[in-house]
Short mmCIF file of N, CA and C in Angstrom, two decimals:
data_model
loop_
_atom_site.label_atom_id
_atom_site.label_comp_id
_atom_site.label_asym_id
_atom_site.label_seq_id
_atom_site.Cartn_x
_atom_site.Cartn_y
_atom_site.Cartn_z
N GLU A 1 55.88 85.86 100.75
CA GLU A 1 56.19 87.01 101.58
C GLU A 1 57.63 86.99 102.07
N LYS A 2 58.21 85.80 102.19
CA LYS A 2 59.57 85.67 102.72
C LYS A 2 60.62 85.61 101.62
N ASP A 3 60.21 85.70 100.35
CA ASP A 3 61.12 85.67 99.22
C ASP A 3 62.02 84.43 99.24
N PRO A 4 61.42 83.22 99.19
CA PRO A 4 62.23 82.00 99.26
C PRO A 4 63.10 81.83 98.02
N THR A 5 64.20 81.12 98.21
CA THR A 5 65.09 80.81 97.09
C THR A 5 64.90 79.37 96.60
N LEU A 6 64.26 78.54 97.43
CA LEU A 6 63.95 77.16 97.07
C LEU A 6 62.79 76.70 97.95
N VAL A 7 61.79 76.07 97.35
CA VAL A 7 60.68 75.49 98.10
C VAL A 7 60.76 73.98 97.95
N VAL A 8 60.82 73.28 99.07
CA VAL A 8 60.83 71.83 99.08
C VAL A 8 59.44 71.38 99.50
N ALA A 9 58.70 70.85 98.54
CA ALA A 9 57.30 70.46 98.76
C ALA A 9 57.11 69.01 98.33
N VAL A 10 58.03 68.15 98.77
CA VAL A 10 58.06 66.77 98.30
C VAL A 10 56.74 66.06 98.51
N ASP A 11 56.14 66.22 99.69
CA ASP A 11 54.88 65.51 99.96
C ASP A 11 53.67 66.43 99.99
N PHE A 12 53.83 67.66 99.55
CA PHE A 12 52.73 68.62 99.59
C PHE A 12 51.51 68.13 98.81
N LEU A 13 51.74 67.55 97.65
CA LEU A 13 50.63 67.12 96.80
C LEU A 13 50.05 65.77 97.21
N PHE A 14 50.73 65.05 98.09
CA PHE A 14 50.28 63.72 98.50
C PHE A 14 48.84 63.75 99.01
N TRP A 15 48.56 64.65 99.94
CA TRP A 15 47.21 64.68 100.54
C TRP A 15 46.19 65.38 99.64
N MET A 16 46.63 65.88 98.52
CA MET A 16 45.67 66.37 97.52
C MET A 16 45.01 65.16 96.84
N LEU A 17 45.73 64.04 96.79
CA LEU A 17 45.22 62.82 96.18
C LEU A 17 44.72 61.82 97.21
N TYR A 18 45.39 61.75 98.35
CA TYR A 18 45.02 60.79 99.39
C TYR A 18 44.01 61.42 100.34
N GLY A 19 43.33 60.59 101.10
CA GLY A 19 42.34 61.06 102.06
C GLY A 19 40.95 60.67 101.62
N SER A 20 40.02 60.78 102.52
CA SER A 20 38.66 60.33 102.21
C SER A 20 37.69 61.46 101.95
N ARG A 21 38.16 62.71 101.95
CA ARG A 21 37.24 63.82 101.70
C ARG A 21 36.76 63.88 100.25
N VAL A 22 37.60 63.42 99.34
CA VAL A 22 37.22 63.38 97.93
C VAL A 22 37.51 62.00 97.37
N GLN A 23 36.83 61.64 96.32
CA GLN A 23 37.00 60.33 95.71
C GLN A 23 37.10 60.49 94.19
N GLY A 24 37.60 59.45 93.52
CA GLY A 24 37.62 59.41 92.06
C GLY A 24 38.34 60.58 91.44
N VAL A 25 37.74 61.10 90.37
CA VAL A 25 38.38 62.18 89.62
C VAL A 25 38.43 63.49 90.41
N GLN A 26 37.67 63.59 91.49
CA GLN A 26 37.77 64.80 92.33
C GLN A 26 39.18 64.95 92.90
N ARG A 27 39.85 63.82 93.03
CA ARG A 27 41.24 63.88 93.51
C ARG A 27 42.10 64.67 92.52
N LEU A 28 41.81 64.55 91.23
CA LEU A 28 42.57 65.29 90.21
C LEU A 28 42.27 66.78 90.27
N VAL A 29 41.05 67.11 90.64
CA VAL A 29 40.69 68.53 90.83
C VAL A 29 41.52 69.10 91.97
N ARG A 30 41.64 68.35 93.05
CA ARG A 30 42.46 68.80 94.18
C ARG A 30 43.93 68.92 93.79
N LEU A 31 44.41 68.02 92.94
CA LEU A 31 45.78 68.12 92.46
C LEU A 31 45.99 69.45 91.74
N GLU A 32 45.05 69.82 90.87
CA GLU A 32 45.15 71.10 90.15
C GLU A 32 45.18 72.27 91.12
N GLN A 33 44.41 72.19 92.18
CA GLN A 33 44.43 73.25 93.19
C GLN A 33 45.80 73.34 93.85
N GLY A 34 46.40 72.20 94.15
CA GLY A 34 47.74 72.19 94.73
C GLY A 34 48.78 72.74 93.78
N LEU A 35 48.69 72.37 92.51
CA LEU A 35 49.64 72.89 91.51
C LEU A 35 49.51 74.41 91.38
N ALA A 36 48.28 74.90 91.43
CA ALA A 36 48.06 76.36 91.34
C ALA A 36 48.74 77.07 92.52
N LEU A 37 48.69 76.47 93.69
CA LEU A 37 49.37 77.08 94.85
C LEU A 37 50.88 77.10 94.63
N LEU A 38 51.43 76.03 94.09
CA LEU A 38 52.87 75.97 93.87
C LEU A 38 53.34 76.91 92.77
N GLU A 39 52.47 77.20 91.82
CA GLU A 39 52.85 78.09 90.71
C GLU A 39 53.10 79.51 91.18
N ARG A 40 52.66 79.85 92.36
CA ARG A 40 52.85 81.21 92.88
C ARG A 40 54.30 81.49 93.26
N PHE A 41 55.11 80.44 93.40
CA PHE A 41 56.50 80.64 93.80
C PHE A 41 57.37 80.91 92.58
N PRO A 42 58.10 82.04 92.57
CA PRO A 42 58.98 82.33 91.44
C PRO A 42 60.31 81.55 91.50
N CYS A 43 60.61 80.96 92.64
CA CYS A 43 61.87 80.24 92.82
C CYS A 43 61.69 78.77 92.43
N PRO A 44 62.78 78.02 92.38
CA PRO A 44 62.65 76.58 92.12
C PRO A 44 61.79 75.90 93.20
N VAL A 45 61.02 74.91 92.77
CA VAL A 45 60.14 74.14 93.66
C VAL A 45 60.39 72.66 93.41
N VAL A 46 60.68 71.93 94.48
CA VAL A 46 60.86 70.48 94.40
C VAL A 46 59.56 69.83 94.86
N VAL A 47 58.95 69.05 93.97
CA VAL A 47 57.73 68.31 94.32
C VAL A 47 57.97 66.83 94.03
N GLY A 48 57.21 66.01 94.72
CA GLY A 48 57.33 64.58 94.52
C GLY A 48 56.17 64.04 93.72
N GLU A 49 56.46 63.09 92.84
CA GLU A 49 55.37 62.34 92.21
C GLU A 49 54.61 61.62 93.32
N ILE A 50 53.40 61.22 93.04
CA ILE A 50 52.55 60.61 94.05
C ILE A 50 52.76 59.09 94.05
N PRO A 51 53.28 58.54 95.16
CA PRO A 51 53.51 57.09 95.22
C PRO A 51 52.25 56.32 95.57
N ASP A 52 52.26 55.05 95.25
CA ASP A 52 51.17 54.15 95.64
C ASP A 52 51.51 53.61 97.02
N MET A 53 50.78 54.07 98.02
CA MET A 53 51.05 53.67 99.40
C MET A 53 50.02 52.66 99.90
N ARG A 54 49.54 51.84 98.99
CA ARG A 54 48.53 50.82 99.32
C ARG A 54 49.01 49.87 100.42
N ALA A 55 50.33 49.71 100.56
CA ALA A 55 50.88 48.81 101.59
C ALA A 55 50.55 49.31 103.00
N ALA A 56 50.19 50.58 103.12
CA ALA A 56 49.87 51.15 104.44
C ALA A 56 48.40 50.95 104.82
N VAL A 57 47.58 50.40 103.91
CA VAL A 57 46.17 50.16 104.23
C VAL A 57 46.09 49.13 105.35
N GLY A 58 45.30 49.46 106.35
CA GLY A 58 45.16 48.60 107.52
C GLY A 58 46.17 48.90 108.60
N LEU A 59 47.20 49.65 108.27
CA LEU A 59 48.20 50.05 109.25
C LEU A 59 48.06 51.54 109.59
N MET A 60 48.07 52.36 108.55
CA MET A 60 48.00 53.81 108.75
C MET A 60 46.89 54.44 107.91
N LEU A 61 46.50 53.76 106.84
CA LEU A 61 45.49 54.29 105.93
C LEU A 61 44.29 53.34 105.85
N ARG A 62 43.14 53.92 105.52
CA ARG A 62 41.97 53.13 105.18
C ARG A 62 41.95 52.99 103.65
N ALA A 63 41.34 51.92 103.17
CA ALA A 63 41.31 51.66 101.72
C ALA A 63 40.71 52.84 100.96
N ARG A 64 39.69 53.49 101.50
CA ARG A 64 39.06 54.58 100.75
C ARG A 64 39.91 55.86 100.71
N GLN A 65 40.97 55.90 101.49
CA GLN A 65 41.86 57.05 101.46
C GLN A 65 42.88 56.97 100.32
N VAL A 66 43.02 55.80 99.73
CA VAL A 66 44.04 55.57 98.71
C VAL A 66 43.43 55.72 97.32
N PRO A 67 44.02 56.57 96.48
CA PRO A 67 43.50 56.71 95.12
C PRO A 67 43.67 55.43 94.31
N GLU A 68 42.76 55.24 93.39
CA GLU A 68 42.83 54.08 92.50
C GLU A 68 44.08 54.20 91.62
N PRO A 69 44.64 53.07 91.19
CA PRO A 69 45.85 53.11 90.34
C PRO A 69 45.66 54.00 89.10
N ARG A 70 44.47 53.97 88.50
CA ARG A 70 44.21 54.80 87.30
C ARG A 70 44.35 56.29 87.64
N ILE A 71 43.86 56.70 88.81
CA ILE A 71 43.94 58.11 89.22
C ILE A 71 45.40 58.48 89.51
N LEU A 72 46.12 57.58 90.16
CA LEU A 72 47.54 57.84 90.42
C LEU A 72 48.31 58.01 89.11
N ALA A 73 48.03 57.17 88.14
CA ALA A 73 48.72 57.26 86.84
C ALA A 73 48.40 58.59 86.16
N LEU A 74 47.14 58.99 86.17
CA LEU A 74 46.75 60.27 85.58
C LEU A 74 47.41 61.44 86.32
N ALA A 75 47.42 61.37 87.63
CA ALA A 75 48.00 62.44 88.45
C ALA A 75 49.50 62.57 88.16
N ASN A 76 50.19 61.46 88.12
CA ASN A 76 51.64 61.54 87.88
C ASN A 76 51.96 61.97 86.46
N GLY A 77 51.12 61.59 85.50
CA GLY A 77 51.28 62.10 84.14
C GLY A 77 51.12 63.61 84.11
N ARG A 78 50.14 64.10 84.82
CA ARG A 78 49.89 65.55 84.90
C ARG A 78 51.08 66.25 85.58
N LEU A 79 51.58 65.65 86.65
CA LEU A 79 52.73 66.24 87.35
C LEU A 79 53.96 66.33 86.44
N ARG A 80 54.22 65.27 85.69
CA ARG A 80 55.37 65.29 84.77
C ARG A 80 55.20 66.38 83.72
N ALA A 81 54.00 66.52 83.17
CA ALA A 81 53.75 67.57 82.17
C ALA A 81 53.90 68.95 82.80
N TRP A 82 53.38 69.12 83.99
CA TRP A 82 53.46 70.41 84.70
C TRP A 82 54.92 70.79 84.94
N ALA A 83 55.70 69.83 85.45
CA ALA A 83 57.11 70.11 85.75
C ALA A 83 57.90 70.41 84.48
N ALA A 84 57.61 69.70 83.41
CA ALA A 84 58.34 69.90 82.15
C ALA A 84 58.02 71.25 81.52
N ALA A 85 56.82 71.76 81.77
CA ALA A 85 56.39 73.01 81.13
C ALA A 85 56.81 74.25 81.91
N GLN A 86 57.33 74.08 83.11
CA GLN A 86 57.66 75.23 83.93
C GLN A 86 59.11 75.19 84.35
N PRO A 87 59.87 76.22 84.05
CA PRO A 87 61.26 76.24 84.50
C PRO A 87 61.32 76.26 86.03
N GLY A 88 62.33 75.59 86.55
CA GLY A 88 62.52 75.61 88.00
C GLY A 88 61.61 74.67 88.78
N ARG A 89 60.93 73.78 88.08
CA ARG A 89 60.10 72.78 88.77
C ARG A 89 60.85 71.47 88.73
N ILE A 90 61.21 70.97 89.89
CA ILE A 90 62.03 69.77 90.01
C ILE A 90 61.15 68.65 90.53
N LEU A 91 61.06 67.59 89.77
CA LEU A 91 60.17 66.48 90.11
C LEU A 91 60.98 65.32 90.67
N LEU A 92 60.69 64.96 91.89
CA LEU A 92 61.35 63.83 92.54
C LEU A 92 60.50 62.58 92.28
N PRO A 93 61.06 61.57 91.65
CA PRO A 93 60.28 60.37 91.29
C PRO A 93 60.05 59.45 92.49
N LEU A 94 59.18 59.87 93.41
CA LEU A 94 58.94 59.10 94.63
C LEU A 94 58.51 57.66 94.38
N PRO A 95 57.64 57.37 93.40
CA PRO A 95 57.29 55.96 93.19
C PRO A 95 58.52 55.11 92.87
N ALA A 96 59.39 55.60 92.03
CA ALA A 96 60.60 54.85 91.68
C ALA A 96 61.55 54.76 92.87
N ILE A 97 61.65 55.83 93.63
CA ILE A 97 62.52 55.83 94.81
C ILE A 97 62.02 54.82 95.83
N LEU A 98 60.71 54.80 96.07
CA LEU A 98 60.15 53.84 97.03
C LEU A 98 60.26 52.40 96.53
N ALA A 99 60.09 52.21 95.24
CA ALA A 99 60.26 50.86 94.68
C ALA A 99 61.70 50.40 94.88
N GLN A 100 62.63 51.30 94.66
CA GLN A 100 64.05 50.99 94.86
C GLN A 100 64.33 50.72 96.34
N ALA A 101 63.68 51.50 97.22
CA ALA A 101 63.86 51.30 98.66
C ALA A 101 63.41 49.92 99.07
N GLY A 102 62.37 49.41 98.44
CA GLY A 102 61.87 48.08 98.75
C GLY A 102 62.86 46.99 98.41
N THR A 103 63.75 47.26 97.47
CA THR A 103 64.77 46.27 97.11
C THR A 103 66.00 46.39 98.00
N GLY A 104 66.08 47.51 98.71
CA GLY A 104 67.25 47.77 99.54
C GLY A 104 68.37 48.45 98.79
N GLU A 105 68.24 48.56 97.48
CA GLU A 105 69.27 49.21 96.67
C GLU A 105 68.98 50.71 96.60
N PRO A 106 70.01 51.54 96.63
CA PRO A 106 69.78 52.98 96.55
C PRO A 106 69.36 53.42 95.15
N PRO A 107 68.53 54.45 95.05
CA PRO A 107 68.16 54.98 93.73
C PRO A 107 69.35 55.70 93.11
N PRO A 108 69.33 55.91 91.80
CA PRO A 108 70.44 56.62 91.17
C PRO A 108 70.51 58.06 91.66
N ALA A 109 71.72 58.54 91.86
CA ALA A 109 71.93 59.91 92.30
C ALA A 109 73.16 60.45 91.58
N ALA A 110 73.11 61.73 91.25
CA ALA A 110 74.21 62.34 90.51
C ALA A 110 75.43 62.60 91.41
N PHE A 111 75.19 63.07 92.63
CA PHE A 111 76.29 63.49 93.49
C PHE A 111 76.44 62.65 94.75
N LEU A 112 75.37 62.00 95.16
CA LEU A 112 75.39 61.25 96.41
C LEU A 112 75.96 59.86 96.24
N ASP A 113 76.62 59.41 97.28
CA ASP A 113 77.02 58.02 97.36
C ASP A 113 76.07 57.40 98.39
N LEU A 114 74.97 56.85 97.92
CA LEU A 114 73.93 56.35 98.81
C LEU A 114 74.27 54.97 99.34
N PRO A 115 73.92 54.72 100.61
CA PRO A 115 74.19 53.39 101.17
C PRO A 115 73.30 52.33 100.54
N GLY A 116 73.76 51.11 100.56
CA GLY A 116 73.01 49.99 100.00
C GLY A 116 72.12 49.32 101.04
N PRO A 117 71.74 48.08 100.80
CA PRO A 117 70.78 47.39 101.64
C PRO A 117 71.22 47.22 103.09
N GLU A 118 72.52 47.26 103.34
CA GLU A 118 73.00 47.10 104.71
C GLU A 118 72.53 48.22 105.63
N ALA A 119 72.11 49.34 105.06
CA ALA A 119 71.67 50.48 105.87
C ALA A 119 70.30 50.26 106.49
N GLY A 120 69.55 49.29 105.98
CA GLY A 120 68.26 48.98 106.58
C GLY A 120 67.09 49.63 105.87
N PRO A 121 65.87 49.42 106.41
CA PRO A 121 64.66 49.92 105.75
C PRO A 121 64.57 51.45 105.78
N TRP A 122 63.78 51.98 104.88
CA TRP A 122 63.57 53.42 104.77
C TRP A 122 62.28 53.88 105.43
N LEU A 123 61.32 52.96 105.54
CA LEU A 123 60.00 53.32 106.06
C LEU A 123 59.80 52.76 107.46
N GLN A 124 58.94 53.46 108.22
CA GLN A 124 58.54 52.95 109.52
C GLN A 124 57.64 51.74 109.32
N GLU A 125 57.29 51.09 110.40
CA GLU A 125 56.46 49.89 110.32
C GLU A 125 55.06 50.16 109.79
N ASP A 126 54.65 51.43 109.74
CA ASP A 126 53.32 51.76 109.18
C ASP A 126 53.32 51.75 107.66
N HIS A 127 54.47 51.54 107.04
CA HIS A 127 54.63 51.48 105.57
C HIS A 127 54.19 52.77 104.87
N LEU A 128 54.18 53.87 105.63
CA LEU A 128 53.78 55.16 105.05
C LEU A 128 54.83 56.23 105.30
N HIS A 129 55.29 56.34 106.52
CA HIS A 129 56.20 57.42 106.89
C HIS A 129 57.65 56.94 106.87
N PRO A 130 58.56 57.81 106.38
CA PRO A 130 59.97 57.44 106.42
C PRO A 130 60.49 57.44 107.85
N ASN A 131 61.45 56.56 108.13
CA ASN A 131 62.15 56.61 109.41
C ASN A 131 63.29 57.62 109.27
N LEU A 132 64.13 57.75 110.30
CA LEU A 132 65.21 58.72 110.24
C LEU A 132 66.14 58.45 109.06
N HIS A 133 66.45 57.19 108.85
CA HIS A 133 67.30 56.82 107.70
C HIS A 133 66.62 57.24 106.40
N GLY A 134 65.34 56.97 106.27
CA GLY A 134 64.60 57.36 105.07
C GLY A 134 64.53 58.86 104.88
N LEU A 135 64.34 59.59 105.97
CA LEU A 135 64.32 61.06 105.88
C LEU A 135 65.67 61.59 105.43
N THR A 136 66.73 61.01 105.97
CA THR A 136 68.07 61.44 105.56
C THR A 136 68.28 61.19 104.07
N LEU A 137 67.91 60.00 103.62
CA LEU A 137 68.05 59.67 102.21
C LEU A 137 67.19 60.58 101.33
N LEU A 138 65.95 60.80 101.75
CA LEU A 138 65.06 61.65 100.98
C LEU A 138 65.60 63.08 100.90
N GLY A 139 66.06 63.59 102.04
CA GLY A 139 66.67 64.93 102.03
C GLY A 139 67.88 65.00 101.11
N GLY A 140 68.70 63.95 101.16
CA GLY A 140 69.86 63.91 100.27
C GLY A 140 69.46 63.88 98.81
N LEU A 141 68.41 63.12 98.50
CA LEU A 141 67.94 63.07 97.11
C LEU A 141 67.35 64.40 96.65
N VAL A 142 66.67 65.09 97.55
CA VAL A 142 66.16 66.43 97.21
C VAL A 142 67.33 67.33 96.84
N LEU A 143 68.38 67.30 97.66
CA LEU A 143 69.56 68.12 97.37
C LEU A 143 70.22 67.68 96.07
N ASP A 144 70.32 66.38 95.88
CA ASP A 144 70.96 65.84 94.68
C ASP A 144 70.21 66.28 93.43
N TYR A 145 68.90 66.09 93.42
CA TYR A 145 68.10 66.49 92.25
C TYR A 145 68.13 68.00 92.06
N SER A 146 68.13 68.76 93.15
CA SER A 146 68.16 70.22 93.04
C SER A 146 69.48 70.68 92.46
N ALA A 147 70.58 70.13 92.97
CA ALA A 147 71.89 70.54 92.48
C ALA A 147 72.06 70.19 91.01
N ALA A 148 71.45 69.11 90.57
CA ALA A 148 71.56 68.70 89.17
C ALA A 148 70.75 69.61 88.25
N GLN A 149 69.77 70.33 88.78
CA GLN A 149 68.86 71.08 87.92
C GLN A 149 68.83 72.60 88.16
N ILE A 150 69.48 73.07 89.20
CA ILE A 150 69.49 74.51 89.47
C ILE A 150 70.85 75.07 89.08
N PRO A 151 70.88 75.94 88.07
CA PRO A 151 72.16 76.52 87.64
C PRO A 151 72.86 77.22 88.80
N GLY A 152 74.15 76.96 88.92
CA GLY A 152 74.94 77.62 89.96
C GLY A 152 74.97 76.88 91.28
N LEU A 153 74.14 75.87 91.45
CA LEU A 153 74.14 75.08 92.68
C LEU A 153 74.84 73.76 92.39
N GLY A 154 75.84 73.45 93.16
CA GLY A 154 76.57 72.22 92.93
C GLY A 154 76.83 71.48 94.22
N PRO A 155 77.41 70.32 94.10
CA PRO A 155 77.64 69.50 95.29
C PRO A 155 78.53 70.18 96.33
N GLU A 156 79.38 71.11 95.88
CA GLU A 156 80.24 71.81 96.84
C GLU A 156 79.44 72.75 97.75
N ASP A 157 78.21 73.06 97.37
CA ASP A 157 77.36 73.93 98.18
C ASP A 157 76.52 73.16 99.19
N LEU A 158 76.59 71.84 99.14
CA LEU A 158 75.69 71.00 99.94
C LEU A 158 76.47 70.05 100.83
N ILE A 159 75.85 69.67 101.93
CA ILE A 159 76.41 68.61 102.77
C ILE A 159 75.76 67.32 102.30
N LEU A 160 76.53 66.52 101.59
CA LEU A 160 75.99 65.32 100.97
C LEU A 160 76.47 64.04 101.64
N ASP A 161 77.18 64.18 102.76
CA ASP A 161 77.60 63.00 103.50
C ASP A 161 76.44 62.60 104.40
N LEU A 162 75.69 61.57 103.98
CA LEU A 162 74.48 61.21 104.69
C LEU A 162 74.76 60.70 106.09
N GLU A 163 75.93 60.09 106.32
CA GLU A 163 76.26 59.65 107.68
C GLU A 163 76.42 60.86 108.60
N VAL A 164 77.03 61.92 108.11
CA VAL A 164 77.19 63.15 108.89
C VAL A 164 75.81 63.74 109.20
N VAL A 165 74.96 63.82 108.18
CA VAL A 165 73.63 64.40 108.36
C VAL A 165 72.80 63.58 109.34
N GLU A 166 72.81 62.27 109.17
CA GLU A 166 72.01 61.41 110.05
C GLU A 166 72.52 61.50 111.50
N HIS A 167 73.82 61.51 111.69
CA HIS A 167 74.38 61.64 113.04
C HIS A 167 73.99 63.00 113.64
N ALA A 168 74.08 64.04 112.85
CA ALA A 168 73.73 65.38 113.34
C ALA A 168 72.25 65.46 113.72
N LEU A 169 71.39 64.83 112.94
CA LEU A 169 69.97 64.82 113.27
C LEU A 169 69.71 64.10 114.59
N ARG A 170 70.38 62.97 114.77
CA ARG A 170 70.22 62.21 116.02
C ARG A 170 70.67 63.01 117.23
N GLU A 171 71.75 63.76 117.06
CA GLU A 171 72.34 64.50 118.18
C GLU A 171 71.76 65.90 118.36
N GLY A 172 70.95 66.35 117.40
CA GLY A 172 70.37 67.69 117.50
C GLY A 172 71.39 68.80 117.32
N TRP A 173 72.37 68.56 116.46
CA TRP A 173 73.42 69.55 116.24
C TRP A 173 72.90 70.80 115.54
N SER A 174 73.62 71.88 115.74
CA SER A 174 73.31 73.13 115.05
C SER A 174 73.89 73.09 113.65
N ARG A 175 73.46 74.01 112.81
CA ARG A 175 73.97 74.08 111.43
C ARG A 175 75.48 74.27 111.42
N SER A 176 75.99 75.15 112.30
CA SER A 176 77.43 75.41 112.32
C SER A 176 78.22 74.16 112.72
N GLU A 177 77.67 73.35 113.65
CA GLU A 177 78.35 72.11 114.03
C GLU A 177 78.37 71.13 112.87
N ILE A 178 77.29 71.06 112.12
CA ILE A 178 77.22 70.18 110.96
C ILE A 178 78.23 70.61 109.91
N LEU A 179 78.28 71.92 109.62
CA LEU A 179 79.22 72.42 108.63
C LEU A 179 80.66 72.16 109.05
N GLU A 180 80.94 72.31 110.31
CA GLU A 180 82.29 72.06 110.84
C GLU A 180 82.71 70.62 110.57
N LEU A 181 81.84 69.67 110.88
CA LEU A 181 82.16 68.25 110.70
C LEU A 181 82.26 67.89 109.22
N ALA A 182 81.41 68.50 108.40
CA ALA A 182 81.36 68.15 106.97
C ALA A 182 82.57 68.67 106.21
N ARG A 183 83.23 69.65 106.73
CA ARG A 183 84.37 70.25 106.01
C ARG A 183 85.58 69.43 106.13
#
């Protein structure tokens, strides 16, 4: 209804697979329902592959809320096929990004100069939710992947200085203040 130009749905499909309302292959049925909802958007859509968040069991998740590795593999295979078959579907490789975060090394990025291990952890102590640093990095990667795949969108259209973005988030700056500092 609002005629969006870009939909960022990085974790939208996560709860289609996670949770205790469905189990086993029913999780894949829910994934298909989520994909059908995303197909309604004529604009580019950024979605994330489904990561294995088993490390959060006992902290934020119960074991029965986590899909089995076989289901995760099937779901991510389906997501890759879905994204490849539809123009304007941008797939963020969250499992690889999180694996890289665990090493402290930044994931590869086309336009971003991501900080290394000295920047600290990306996830909160619950091993499920990103902290402010992780949100900043994730947002930057969404922009980076989008700029690499959307014709006409380039790094000059984006604020890719993650230190500026993170500082602005901490201070609650307005968009105009952020743009002023980034220029």
